[in-house]
Coordinates of C-alpha atoms and ligand atoms in Angstrom, one line a residue:
X277 CA -12.5 59.2 -56.9
X278 CA -15.3 59.4 -54.3
X279 CA -14.2 62.8 -53.1
X280 CA -16.5 65.7 -52.3
X281 CA -16.3 69.2 -53.7
X282 CA -15.4 70.5 -50.3
X283 CA -12.6 68.0 -49.8
X284 CA -11.3 68.8 -53.3
X285 CA -11.2 72.5 -52.4
X286 CA -9.2 71.8 -49.2
X287 CA -6.7 69.7 -51.1
X288 CA -6.4 72.2 -53.9
X289 CA -5.9 75.1 -51.6
X290 CA -3.3 73.6 -49.3
X291 CA -1.9 70.3 -50.4
X292 CA -1.1 70.3 -54.1
X293 CA 2.4 70.9 -55.3
X294 CA 2.8 74.3 -56.8
X295 CA 5.3 76.1 -59.0
X296 CA 7.1 79.4 -58.1
X297 CA 4.0 81.4 -59.3
X298 CA 1.8 79.5 -56.9
X299 CA 0.0 77.6 -59.6
X300 CA -0.7 73.9 -58.9
X301 CA 1.5 71.6 -60.8
X302 CA -0.5 68.5 -60.0
X303 CA -4.1 67.4 -59.8
X304 CA -5.7 65.8 -56.8
X305 CA -5.3 62.4 -58.5
X306 CA -1.7 63.3 -59.1
X307 CA -1.2 64.1 -55.4
X308 CA -2.2 60.5 -54.5
X309 CA 0.0 59.0 -57.2
X310 CA 3.0 61.1 -56.0
X311 CA 2.4 59.9 -52.4
X312 CA 1.8 56.3 -53.3
X313 CA 4.9 56.1 -55.5
X314 CA 7.2 57.8 -53.1
X315 CA 6.1 55.7 -50.1
X316 CA 6.1 52.4 -52.1
X317 CA 9.7 53.0 -53.2
X318 CA 10.9 52.0 -49.7
X319 CA 10.1 48.3 -50.5
X320 CA 13.2 48.2 -52.7
X321 CA 15.5 48.7 -49.8
X322 CA 14.5 45.4 -48.4
X323 CA 14.2 43.5 -51.6
X324 CA 15.8 44.8 -54.8
X325 CA 13.3 42.7 -56.8
X326 CA 10.3 44.0 -55.0
X327 CA 7.2 44.8 -57.2
X328 CA 7.1 48.4 -56.2
X329 CA 4.6 49.2 -58.9
X330 CA 2.1 46.7 -57.4
X331 CA 2.6 48.1 -53.9
X332 CA 2.2 51.7 -55.2
X333 CA -1.1 50.7 -56.8
X334 CA -2.4 49.2 -53.5
X335 CA -1.4 52.4 -51.6
X336 CA -3.0 54.5 -54.3
X337 CA -6.2 52.6 -54.2
X338 CA -6.4 52.6 -50.4
X339 CA -6.0 56.4 -50.4
X340 CA -8.2 57.3 -53.4
X341 CA -11.0 55.0 -52.2
X342 CA -10.7 57.0 -48.9
X343 CA -10.2 53.7 -46.9
X344 CA -7.1 55.2 -45.3
X345 CA -5.2 58.5 -45.3
X346 CA -1.8 59.3 -43.9
X347 CA -1.3 62.5 -41.8
X348 CA -1.2 65.8 -43.6
X349 CA 2.6 66.2 -43.9
X350 CA 2.8 62.9 -45.8
X351 CA 0.1 64.1 -48.3
X352 CA 1.8 67.5 -48.7
X353 CA 5.5 66.5 -48.8
X354 CA 6.0 62.9 -50.0
X355 CA 7.9 62.7 -53.2
X356 CA 8.7 66.4 -53.0
X357 CA 12.0 68.1 -52.1
X358 CA 11.2 68.9 -48.5
X359 CA 10.2 65.3 -47.9
X360 CA 9.2 65.7 -44.2
X361 CA 6.3 63.3 -43.6
X362 CA 5.6 63.3 -39.8
X363 CA 2.9 65.2 -37.8
X364 CA 4.4 64.6 -34.4
X365 CA 7.6 65.6 -32.7
X366 CA 8.9 66.1 -29.1
X367 CA 12.0 68.2 -28.4
X368 CA 14.0 68.4 -25.2
X369 CA 14.3 71.7 -23.4
X370 CA 17.3 71.6 -21.1
X371 CA 18.1 74.2 -18.5
X372 CA 20.6 76.4 -20.3
X373 CA 20.4 79.4 -22.7
X374 CA 22.0 77.4 -25.5
X375 CA 19.6 74.5 -25.1
X376 CA 16.5 76.6 -24.8
X377 CA 17.3 78.6 -28.0
X378 CA 18.4 75.4 -29.8
X379 CA 14.9 74.0 -29.1
X380 CA 13.3 77.2 -30.5
X381 CA 15.4 76.9 -33.7
X382 CA 14.6 73.2 -34.0
X383 CA 10.9 73.8 -33.5
X384 CA 10.9 76.5 -36.2
X385 CA 12.5 74.0 -38.7
X386 CA 9.8 71.4 -37.8
X387 CA 6.9 73.9 -38.1
X388 CA 8.1 75.0 -41.5
X389 CA 7.7 71.4 -42.7
X390 CA 4.1 71.0 -41.3
X391 CA 4.9 69.1 -38.1
X392 CA 3.7 69.9 -34.6
X393 CA 6.0 70.0 -31.5
X394 CA 5.7 69.1 -27.9
X395 CA 8.0 70.2 -25.0
X396 CA 8.3 69.6 -21.4
X397 CA 9.5 72.8 -19.6
X398 CA 9.9 70.9 -16.4
X399 CA 13.7 70.9 -16.4
X400 CA 13.9 74.7 -16.4
X401 CA 14.9 76.2 -13.1
X402 CA 12.1 78.1 -11.4
X403 CA 11.5 81.8 -11.6
X404 CA 13.7 83.8 -9.2
X405 CA 16.5 81.2 -8.9
X406 CA 20.0 82.4 -9.5
X407 CA 21.9 82.2 -12.8
X408 CA 25.4 81.2 -12.0
X409 CA 27.2 82.8 -14.9
X410 CA 25.8 86.2 -14.4
X411 CA 24.6 86.3 -10.8
X412 CA 21.2 87.4 -12.3
X413 CA 17.8 85.9 -11.7
X414 CA 16.1 83.2 -13.8
X415 CA 12.9 84.2 -15.4
X416 CA 11.3 80.7 -15.3
X417 CA 9.6 78.3 -17.7
X418 CA 6.5 80.5 -18.5
X419 CA 8.6 83.4 -19.7
X420 CA 10.5 81.1 -22.0
X421 CA 7.2 79.6 -23.3
X422 CA 6.3 83.1 -24.5
X423 CA 9.5 83.2 -26.6
X424 CA 8.7 79.8 -28.1
X425 CA 5.2 81.2 -28.8
X426 CA 6.5 84.3 -30.5
X427 CA 8.8 82.2 -32.7
X428 CA 6.0 80.0 -33.8
X429 CA 3.9 83.0 -34.6
X430 CA 6.6 84.3 -37.0
X431 CA 7.1 81.0 -38.8
X432 CA 3.5 80.2 -39.9
X433 CA 4.7 76.9 -41.2
X434 CA 6.0 78.1 -44.6
X435 CA 2.5 79.0 -45.7
X436 CA 1.0 75.6 -45.2
X437 CA -0.2 75.4 -41.7
X438 CA 0.5 77.3 -38.5
X439 CA 2.8 75.7 -36.0
X440 CA 1.1 74.0 -33.1
X441 CA 2.8 73.3 -29.8
X442 CA 2.2 71.3 -26.6
X443 CA 3.7 72.7 -23.4
X444 CA 3.9 70.5 -20.3
X445 CA 4.9 71.3 -16.8
X446 CA 5.2 68.7 -14.0
X447 CA 2.8 69.3 -11.2
X448 CA 5.7 69.3 -8.7
X449 CA 7.6 72.2 -10.5
X450 CA 7.7 75.2 -8.2
X451 CA 6.2 77.5 -10.9
X452 CA 3.1 75.2 -11.3
X453 CA 0.6 77.8 -10.2
X454 CA 1.8 80.4 -12.7
X455 CA 1.7 77.7 -15.4
X456 CA -1.9 76.7 -14.6
X457 CA -3.2 80.2 -15.1
X458 CA -0.8 81.3 -17.9
X459 CA -3.5 81.0 -20.6
X460 CA -6.4 82.5 -18.6
X461 CA -5.9 85.5 -20.7
X462 CA -6.9 83.9 -23.9
X463 CA -4.8 86.2 -26.0
X464 CA -1.6 84.8 -24.5
X465 CA 0.5 81.9 -25.6
X466 CA -2.0 81.1 -28.3
X467 CA 0.2 78.8 -30.3
X468 CA 0.4 76.3 -27.4
X469 CA -1.9 73.8 -25.9
X470 CA -0.9 73.3 -22.3
X471 CA -1.2 70.3 -20.0
X472 CA -0.1 69.7 -16.4
X473 CA 2.0 66.6 -16.0
X474 CA 0.3 64.8 -13.2
X475 CA 2.0 62.2 -11.1
X476 CA 0.4 59.3 -9.1
X477 CA 1.9 60.7 -5.9
X478 CA 0.0 63.9 -6.6
X479 CA -3.3 62.1 -7.3
X480 CA -2.9 60.1 -4.1
X481 CA -2.3 63.4 -2.2
X482 CA -5.5 64.8 -3.8
X483 CA -7.4 61.8 -2.6
X484 CA -6.1 62.2 0.9
X485 CA -6.3 66.0 1.0
X486 CA -2.6 65.9 1.7
X487 CA 0.5 68.2 1.1
X488 CA 3.0 67.2 -1.7
X489 CA 6.5 68.4 -2.4
X490 CA 7.6 71.0 -5.0
X491 CA 11.0 70.2 -6.4
X492 CA 13.5 72.5 -8.0
X493 CA 14.6 70.5 -11.1
X494 CA 18.0 72.2 -11.3
X495 CA 19.1 71.2 -7.8
X496 CA 16.7 68.3 -6.9
X497 CA 15.9 70.1 -3.7
X498 CA 12.4 70.4 -2.2
X499 CA 11.6 74.1 -2.3
X500 CA 8.2 73.9 -0.5
X501 CA 5.0 72.1 -0.2
X502 CA 1.5 72.6 -1.5
X503 CA -1.9 71.2 -0.7
X504 CA -2.7 68.9 -3.6
X505 CA -6.4 69.6 -3.5
X506 CA -5.8 73.3 -3.8
X507 CA -3.6 72.8 -6.9
X508 CA -6.2 70.3 -8.4
X509 CA -8.9 72.8 -7.8
X510 CA -6.9 75.5 -9.5
X511 CA -6.4 73.3 -12.6
X512 CA -10.1 72.6 -12.6
X513 CA -11.0 76.2 -12.3
X514 CA -8.8 77.3 -15.1
X515 CA -10.0 74.5 -17.4
X516 CA -13.6 75.3 -16.5
X517 CA -12.9 79.0 -17.4
X518 CA -10.9 78.5 -20.6
X519 CA -10.6 74.8 -21.5
X520 CA -6.9 74.8 -20.4
X521 CA -4.8 73.4 -19.0
X522 CA -5.5 69.8 -19.9
X523 CA -3.9 67.0 -17.8
X524 CA -1.6 64.1 -18.8
X525 CA -0.8 61.2 -16.5
X526 CA 3.0 61.0 -16.6
X527 CA 3.4 57.7 -14.8
X528 CA 0.9 56.1 -17.1
X529 CA 2.8 57.3 -20.2
X530 CA 5.9 55.8 -18.8
X531 CA 4.4 52.5 -17.9
X532 CA 3.8 52.1 -21.7
X533 CA 7.2 53.5 -22.6
X534 CA 8.4 50.9 -25.1
X535 CA 12.1 51.6 -24.5
X536 CA 12.6 52.8 -20.9
X537 CA 16.4 52.6 -21.4
X538 CA 16.2 55.7 -23.6
X539 CA 14.9 57.9 -20.8
X540 CA 11.5 59.1 -19.7
X541 CA 8.6 60.2 -21.7
X542 CA 7.9 63.8 -20.6
X543 CA 5.7 65.2 -23.3
X544 CA 3.3 64.5 -26.1
X545 CA 2.7 66.1 -29.5
X546 CA 0.3 69.2 -29.7
X547 CA -3.0 67.3 -29.5
X548 CA -1.9 64.9 -26.8
X549 CA -2.4 61.6 -28.7
X550 CA 1.3 60.8 -29.2
X551 CA 3.7 60.5 -26.2
X552 CA 7.3 60.5 -27.5
X553 CA 10.8 60.5 -26.2
X554 CA 12.9 63.7 -26.7
X555 CA 13.9 63.9 -30.4
X556 CA 11.4 61.2 -31.4
X557 CA 8.9 61.8 -34.2
X558 CA 6.0 59.7 -35.3
X559 CA 3.9 59.5 -38.5
X560 CA 0.2 58.8 -38.2
X561 CA -2.5 57.5 -40.4
X562 CA -6.2 56.9 -40.0
X563 CA -8.6 54.2 -41.3
X564 CA -12.0 55.5 -42.5
X565 CA -14.4 53.1 -40.7
X566 CA -17.4 54.1 -42.8
X567 CA -15.7 52.5 -45.7
X568 CA -15.4 49.2 -43.7
X569 CA -19.1 48.6 -43.3
X570 CA -21.2 46.2 -45.4
X571 CA -25.0 46.0 -45.8
X572 CA -26.6 42.7 -44.8
X573 CA -30.3 41.8 -44.4
X574 CA -29.8 42.7 -40.7
X575 CA -28.5 46.1 -41.5
X576 CA -24.9 47.6 -41.6
X577 CA -22.2 45.5 -40.0
X578 CA -18.4 45.7 -39.9
X579 CA -16.7 44.2 -42.9
X580 CA -13.9 42.5 -41.0
X581 CA -12.2 41.0 -44.0
X582 CA -11.8 44.4 -45.6
X583 CA -10.8 46.0 -42.3
X584 CA -8.1 43.5 -41.8
X585 CA -6.7 44.0 -45.3
X586 CA -6.7 47.8 -44.9
X587 CA -4.9 47.5 -41.5
X588 CA -2.2 45.4 -43.0
X589 CA -1.6 47.7 -46.0
X590 CA -1.7 50.7 -43.7
X591 CA 1.0 49.3 -41.4
X592 CA 3.1 48.5 -44.4
X593 CA 2.6 52.1 -45.6
X594 CA 3.4 53.8 -42.3
X595 CA 6.6 51.7 -41.8
X596 CA 7.7 52.7 -45.3
X597 CA 7.1 56.3 -44.4
X598 CA 9.8 56.0 -41.7
X599 CA 12.2 54.9 -44.5
X600 CA 11.6 57.6 -47.0
X601 CA 11.0 60.4 -44.5
X602 CA 13.5 63.3 -44.6
X603 CA 14.0 64.3 -41.0
X604 CA 14.6 67.9 -40.0
X605 CA 17.5 67.1 -37.6
X606 CA 20.1 64.3 -37.4
X607 CA 19.1 63.6 -33.8
X608 CA 15.4 63.1 -34.9
X609 CA 16.5 60.9 -37.8
X610 CA 18.5 58.7 -35.4
X611 CA 15.9 58.5 -32.6
X612 CA 13.0 57.9 -34.9
X613 CA 14.7 55.1 -36.9
X614 CA 15.7 53.4 -33.6
X615 CA 12.2 52.9 -32.3
X616 CA 10.2 53.2 -35.6
X617 CA 7.0 54.3 -33.9
X618 CA 3.9 54.5 -36.1
X619 CA 0.4 55.6 -35.1
X620 CA -2.4 53.9 -36.9
X621 CA -5.9 55.0 -35.9
X622 CA -9.5 55.4 -37.1
X623 CA -11.8 58.2 -38.2
X624 CA -15.6 58.2 -38.9
X625 CA -16.4 56.2 -35.8
X626 CA -19.4 58.2 -35.0
X627 CA -20.7 58.0 -38.5
X628 CA -20.2 54.2 -38.4
X629 CA -22.4 54.1 -35.4
X630 CA -25.1 56.1 -37.2
X631 CA -25.2 53.6 -40.0
X632 CA -25.3 50.7 -37.5
X633 CA -28.1 52.4 -35.6
X634 CA -26.2 52.5 -32.3
X635 CA -26.1 55.5 -30.1
X636 CA -22.6 56.9 -29.2
X637 CA -23.6 57.2 -25.6
X638 CA -24.6 53.5 -25.0
X639 CA -23.1 50.3 -23.8
X640 CA -23.4 48.9 -27.3
X641 CA -21.5 52.0 -28.7
X642 CA -18.7 51.5 -26.2
X643 CA -18.6 47.7 -27.0
X644 CA -18.2 48.5 -30.7
X645 CA -15.4 50.9 -29.9
X646 CA -13.6 48.1 -28.1
X647 CA -14.3 45.6 -30.9
X648 CA -13.0 47.9 -33.7
X649 CA -9.9 49.1 -31.8
X650 CA -9.0 45.6 -30.6
X651 CA -9.0 44.5 -34.3
X652 CA -6.9 47.5 -35.4
X653 CA -4.4 46.9 -32.6
X654 CA -4.2 43.1 -32.8
X655 CA -4.0 42.9 -36.6
X656 CA -1.7 46.0 -36.6
X657 CA 0.7 44.3 -34.3
X658 CA 0.6 41.1 -36.3
X659 CA 1.5 42.9 -39.4
X660 CA 4.3 44.8 -37.7
X661 CA 5.6 41.3 -36.5
X662 CA 5.3 40.0 -40.1
X663 CA 7.3 43.0 -41.4
X664 CA 10.0 42.3 -38.7
X665 CA 10.5 38.8 -40.2
X666 CA 11.5 40.4 -43.5
X667 CA 12.9 43.8 -42.4
X668 CA 14.1 43.1 -38.9
X669 CA 12.8 44.3 -35.6
X670 CA 13.2 48.0 -34.6
X671 CA 16.9 48.6 -33.7
X672 CA 16.2 49.1 -29.9
X673 CA 14.1 45.9 -29.7
X674 CA 16.5 44.1 -27.3
X675 CA 16.2 47.0 -24.9
X676 CA 12.4 47.2 -25.2
X677 CA 9.4 45.9 -23.3
X678 CA 8.8 43.5 -26.2
X679 CA 12.2 41.8 -25.9
X680 CA 10.9 38.4 -24.6
X681 CA 8.2 38.1 -27.2
X682 CA 8.2 38.0 -31.0
X683 CA 10.4 40.6 -32.9
X684 CA 8.3 43.5 -34.0
X685 CA 9.1 46.2 -36.5
X686 CA 7.5 49.2 -34.7
X687 CA 7.8 50.1 -31.0
X688 CA 4.2 51.4 -31.1
X689 CA 1.6 50.7 -33.8
X690 CA -1.6 52.5 -32.8
X691 CA -2.7 56.1 -32.0
X692 CA -6.0 57.9 -32.3
X693 CA -5.4 61.2 -34.0
X694 CA -7.9 64.1 -34.2
X695 CA -7.9 63.9 -38.0
X696 CA -8.9 67.6 -38.3
X697 CA -8.1 67.8 -42.0
X698 CA -8.2 64.1 -42.9
X699 CA -11.8 63.7 -41.9
X700 CA -12.7 66.6 -44.1
X701 CA -11.0 65.0 -47.0
X702 CA -12.7 61.7 -46.3
X703 CA -16.0 63.4 -45.6
X704 CA -16.6 61.6 -42.3
X705 CA -16.8 62.5 -38.6
X706 CA -13.4 63.2 -37.1
X707 CA -11.4 60.6 -35.1
X708 CA -13.5 59.0 -32.5
X709 CA -15.5 62.1 -31.6
X710 CA -19.3 62.2 -31.7
X711 CA -20.8 64.3 -34.5
X712 CA -20.5 67.9 -33.5
X713 CA -23.6 69.3 -35.4
X714 CA -26.0 67.6 -37.8
X715 CA -27.0 70.9 -39.5
X716 CA -25.3 74.2 -39.6
X717 CA -25.3 77.4 -41.6
X718 CA -22.5 78.0 -44.1
X719 CA -21.9 81.5 -45.5
X720 CA -21.3 81.5 -49.2
X721 CA -19.6 84.3 -51.1
X722 CA -22.5 86.6 -52.0
X723 CA -23.7 86.8 -48.4
X724 CA -26.2 84.0 -48.8
X725 CA -26.5 81.3 -46.3
X726 CA -26.8 77.6 -46.9
X727 CA -27.9 75.0 -44.5
X728 CA -25.4 72.1 -44.6
X729 CA -27.0 68.9 -43.4
X730 CA -25.4 65.6 -42.3
X731 CA -26.1 63.3 -45.2
X732 CA -26.6 60.2 -43.1
X733 CA -29.3 62.1 -41.1
X734 CA -30.9 63.5 -44.2
X735 CA -31.2 60.0 -45.8
X736 CA -32.7 58.7 -42.6
X737 CA -35.3 61.5 -42.4
X738 CA -36.2 61.1 -46.0
X739 CA -36.6 57.4 -45.6
X740 CA -38.9 58.0 -42.5
X741 CA -40.9 60.5 -44.7
X742 CA -40.3 63.4 -42.3
X743 CA -37.6 65.4 -44.0
X744 CA -38.2 69.1 -44.6
X745 CA -36.1 72.3 -44.8
X746 CA -38.1 73.7 -41.8
X747 CA -37.1 70.7 -39.7
X748 CA -33.4 71.3 -40.6
X749 CA -33.8 75.0 -39.7
X750 CA -34.9 73.9 -36.2
X751 CA -32.0 71.5 -35.8
X752 CA -29.7 74.4 -36.7
X753 CA -31.3 76.7 -34.2
X754 CA -31.4 74.2 -31.4
X755 CA -28.0 72.6 -32.2
X756 CA -29.4 69.2 -31.5
X757 CA -32.3 66.9 -32.5
X758 CA -33.3 66.1 -28.9
X759 CA -36.1 68.6 -28.6
X760 CA -37.2 69.0 -32.2
X761 CA -40.8 67.9 -32.8
X762 CA -41.6 65.7 -35.7
X763 CA -38.5 63.5 -35.6
X764 CA -39.2 59.9 -34.6
X765 CA -37.8 58.8 -31.2
X766 CA -35.7 56.0 -32.6
X767 CA -33.9 58.5 -34.8
X768 CA -33.3 60.9 -32.0
X769 CA -31.9 58.2 -29.8
X770 CA -29.2 57.3 -32.4
X771 CA -28.4 60.8 -33.9
X772 CA -26.9 62.3 -30.8
X773 CA -24.4 65.2 -31.1
X774 CA -21.4 66.0 -28.9
X775 CA -23.5 68.0 -26.5
X776 CA -26.2 65.3 -26.1
X777 CA -23.4 63.0 -24.9
X778 CA -22.8 63.5 -21.2
X779 CA -19.2 64.1 -20.1
X780 CA -19.2 60.7 -18.4
X781 CA -19.9 58.9 -21.7
X782 CA -17.2 61.0 -23.5
X783 CA -14.7 59.7 -21.0
X784 CA -16.0 56.1 -21.1
X785 CA -15.6 56.1 -24.9
X786 CA -12.1 57.6 -24.7
X787 CA -11.2 54.9 -22.1
X788 CA -12.6 52.1 -24.4
X789 CA -10.3 53.2 -27.2
X790 CA -7.3 53.7 -24.9
X791 CA -7.5 50.1 -23.8
X792 CA -6.5 49.0 -27.3
X793 CA -4.2 51.8 -28.3
X794 CA -0.4 51.8 -27.7
X795 CA -0.1 55.5 -27.7
X796 CA -3.0 57.8 -26.7
X797 CA -6.4 59.0 -27.8
X798 CA -7.2 62.5 -29.0
X799 CA -10.5 63.3 -27.4
X800 CA -12.2 66.4 -26.1
X801 CA -14.8 66.0 -23.4
X802 CA -17.6 68.5 -24.2
X803 CA -19.5 70.3 -21.4
X804 CA -22.5 72.5 -21.7
X805 CA -21.9 76.2 -20.7
X806 CA -23.9 75.5 -17.5
X807 CA -21.5 72.8 -16.3
X808 CA -20.1 73.3 -12.8
X809 CA -16.5 73.0 -11.7
X810 CA -17.3 69.9 -9.7
X811 CA -18.5 68.2 -12.9
X812 CA -15.2 69.0 -14.5
X813 CA -13.3 67.7 -11.4
X814 CA -15.4 64.5 -11.6
X815 CA -14.4 63.9 -15.2
X816 CA -10.7 64.4 -14.4
X817 CA -11.0 61.8 -11.6
X818 CA -12.9 59.4 -13.8
X819 CA -10.3 59.7 -16.6
X820 CA -7.7 58.7 -14.1
X821 CA -9.7 55.8 -12.7
X822 CA -10.6 54.5 -16.2
X823 CA -7.0 54.4 -17.4
X824 CA -7.0 57.3 -19.8
X825 CA -3.6 58.9 -20.5
X826 CA -4.9 62.4 -20.2
X827 CA -7.9 64.6 -20.7
X828 CA -8.9 67.7 -22.5
X829 CA -12.2 69.4 -21.7
X830 CA -14.1 72.2 -23.3
X831 CA -17.0 74.0 -21.9
X832 CA -19.2 75.5 -24.5
X833 CA -18.6 79.2 -25.0
X834 CA -15.6 79.4 -22.7
X835 CA -13.1 80.4 -25.4
X836 CA -13.6 81.8 -28.8
X837 CA -10.9 79.7 -30.6
X838 CA -8.6 76.8 -29.9
X839 CA -5.0 76.5 -31.1
X840 CA -5.8 73.8 -33.7
X841 CA -9.0 75.5 -34.8
X842 CA -6.8 78.4 -35.8
X843 CA -4.3 75.9 -37.4
X844 CA -7.0 74.3 -39.4
X845 CA -7.8 77.2 -41.6
X846 CA -8.5 74.8 -44.4
Ligands
UDP176 N1 -0.8 69.3 -36.4 C1 -0.1 70.5 -36.5 N2 -0.7 71.6 -36.9 C2 -2.0 71.6 -37.3 C3 -2.8 70.4 -37.2 C4 -2.1 69.3 -36.7 O1 1.1 70.5 -36.1 O2 -2.5 72.7 -37.7 C5 -0.1 68.1 -35.9 C6 -0.2 67.9 -34.4 O3 0.9 67.2 -33.9 C7 -1.5 67.0 -34.2 C8 -1.2 66.1 -35.4 O4 -0.7 66.9 -36.4 O5 -1.5 66.4 -33.0 C9 -2.4 65.4 -35.9 O6 -3.5 66.3 -36.1 P1 -4.7 66.0 -37.2 O7 -5.0 64.5 -37.1 O8 -5.8 66.9 -36.9 O9 -4.0 66.3 -38.6 P2 -4.4 66.0 -40.1 O10 -3.5 64.9 -40.5 O11 -5.9 65.6 -40.1 O12 -4.1 67.3 -40.8

């Protein structure tokens, strides 16, 4: 298996099945066999004579070659008693004590199984409104978010990974100002990422420097008005200070809502890439693009035939996951099976560009993003349509936006996940992000430090005859190649890191992937510490104009840790 020592360590520490004494009861190879066998088994439901052994072999090879990996819960739980295989959930939070605490309990069950949860708190009555049954005063959405946060803290996901949450509040909720600043103290609500749910009405009011209405969700009454630009500036200021809140464009999520008859999409999963209906869940998987390159006389090019084959096998795999998944709640079981959403995406995109000699921040890089994701989306949809011929369309097909076209098995097919752990296992750059650092210091046990170097860069420097430890030391110190003497210009142009890529190019890349993605794209727009608030505002406006479904920004040094950095202890 082409798996690195580091990846093996991650799998051994967190993913292998264990006995009651905590000793692993399987090997890394055994893990992939377990997952392949459990997921292939679903074929039998559609054809009692299906060659399940052959399917399991294809799945096993696709994973052990690191061509494709399913999201972490599938690796951890497939073929084991818990059997919960999805990373993404959205739960409803209705405006009553019973409903609020049901949601907390349900989230705890999901966290225990390794899934992340998203919630909209927009239906909760604002702080200070009356509570009919007691005549008391409501404490508002933010105070309840703190209860969700404390529950998450206590669960710690059954020892595997910490619960991660997304909290959304609509921009027209009367408590919006409190929400925007609720994480300015970075020790508060640490198990949540938060995003403001932005409406088009609001964005128009920002453009016109106009007032907009605040609406009490419990009564539907307008409780007041705010100047849109003031609220927009407050969002920008907070994000500039701490990286939060992010923003999501609610109208846009709902324009792509595959089954509008089932209600509105009001939240995403914790990292923002998966909009879902209340009680829906989704399982993700990512194709390793580096493994889909081939060397020609003209250099590295995309191996389209191999990519197409992997996409088809991956869609088959992810659809099977819906069948064999054991859902934490009957409502989630029912909702998930009725839309059958899957989220196939890519990882190692930045590494792919390095091999191809194309800068991330270039027209050519953006064009390659389009080409790759167009292929994943088009072939992915074709494969889902092919599955529908044998297995039937998803049950709510007749109510869906696809109803006048060909039956399709899955209401959504594509999503770009962060691949925090998967990219470590595959040994490639994460998701569609640029390389964060080409060389960094790793502390090893006896207090010695090792310089870890990006292998693609190292090979390139060796080939150019300029590699040296001293050069690497300089890259570590400067965090980028841009100003290191002795590196040829053509190498510097291609080996750009996240901070060499201007925020505008980050957004353009996100928008290019979004164009060919049913769900959304996990992407952080990196800013240098010196960035101004106006630069952040410009990125928010650009994300809106270019058709992104949301944005997350991070200004260097503005926060010591992020929710999912804490989660990703492996
Ligand atoms: N997730 C989570 N806790 C974590 C990491 C991830 O709940 O510590 C969920 C969350 O919904 C996130 C999704 O898994 O959006 C995908 O994250 P990622 O691709 O980083 O997960 P991986 O499969 O690589 O572990």
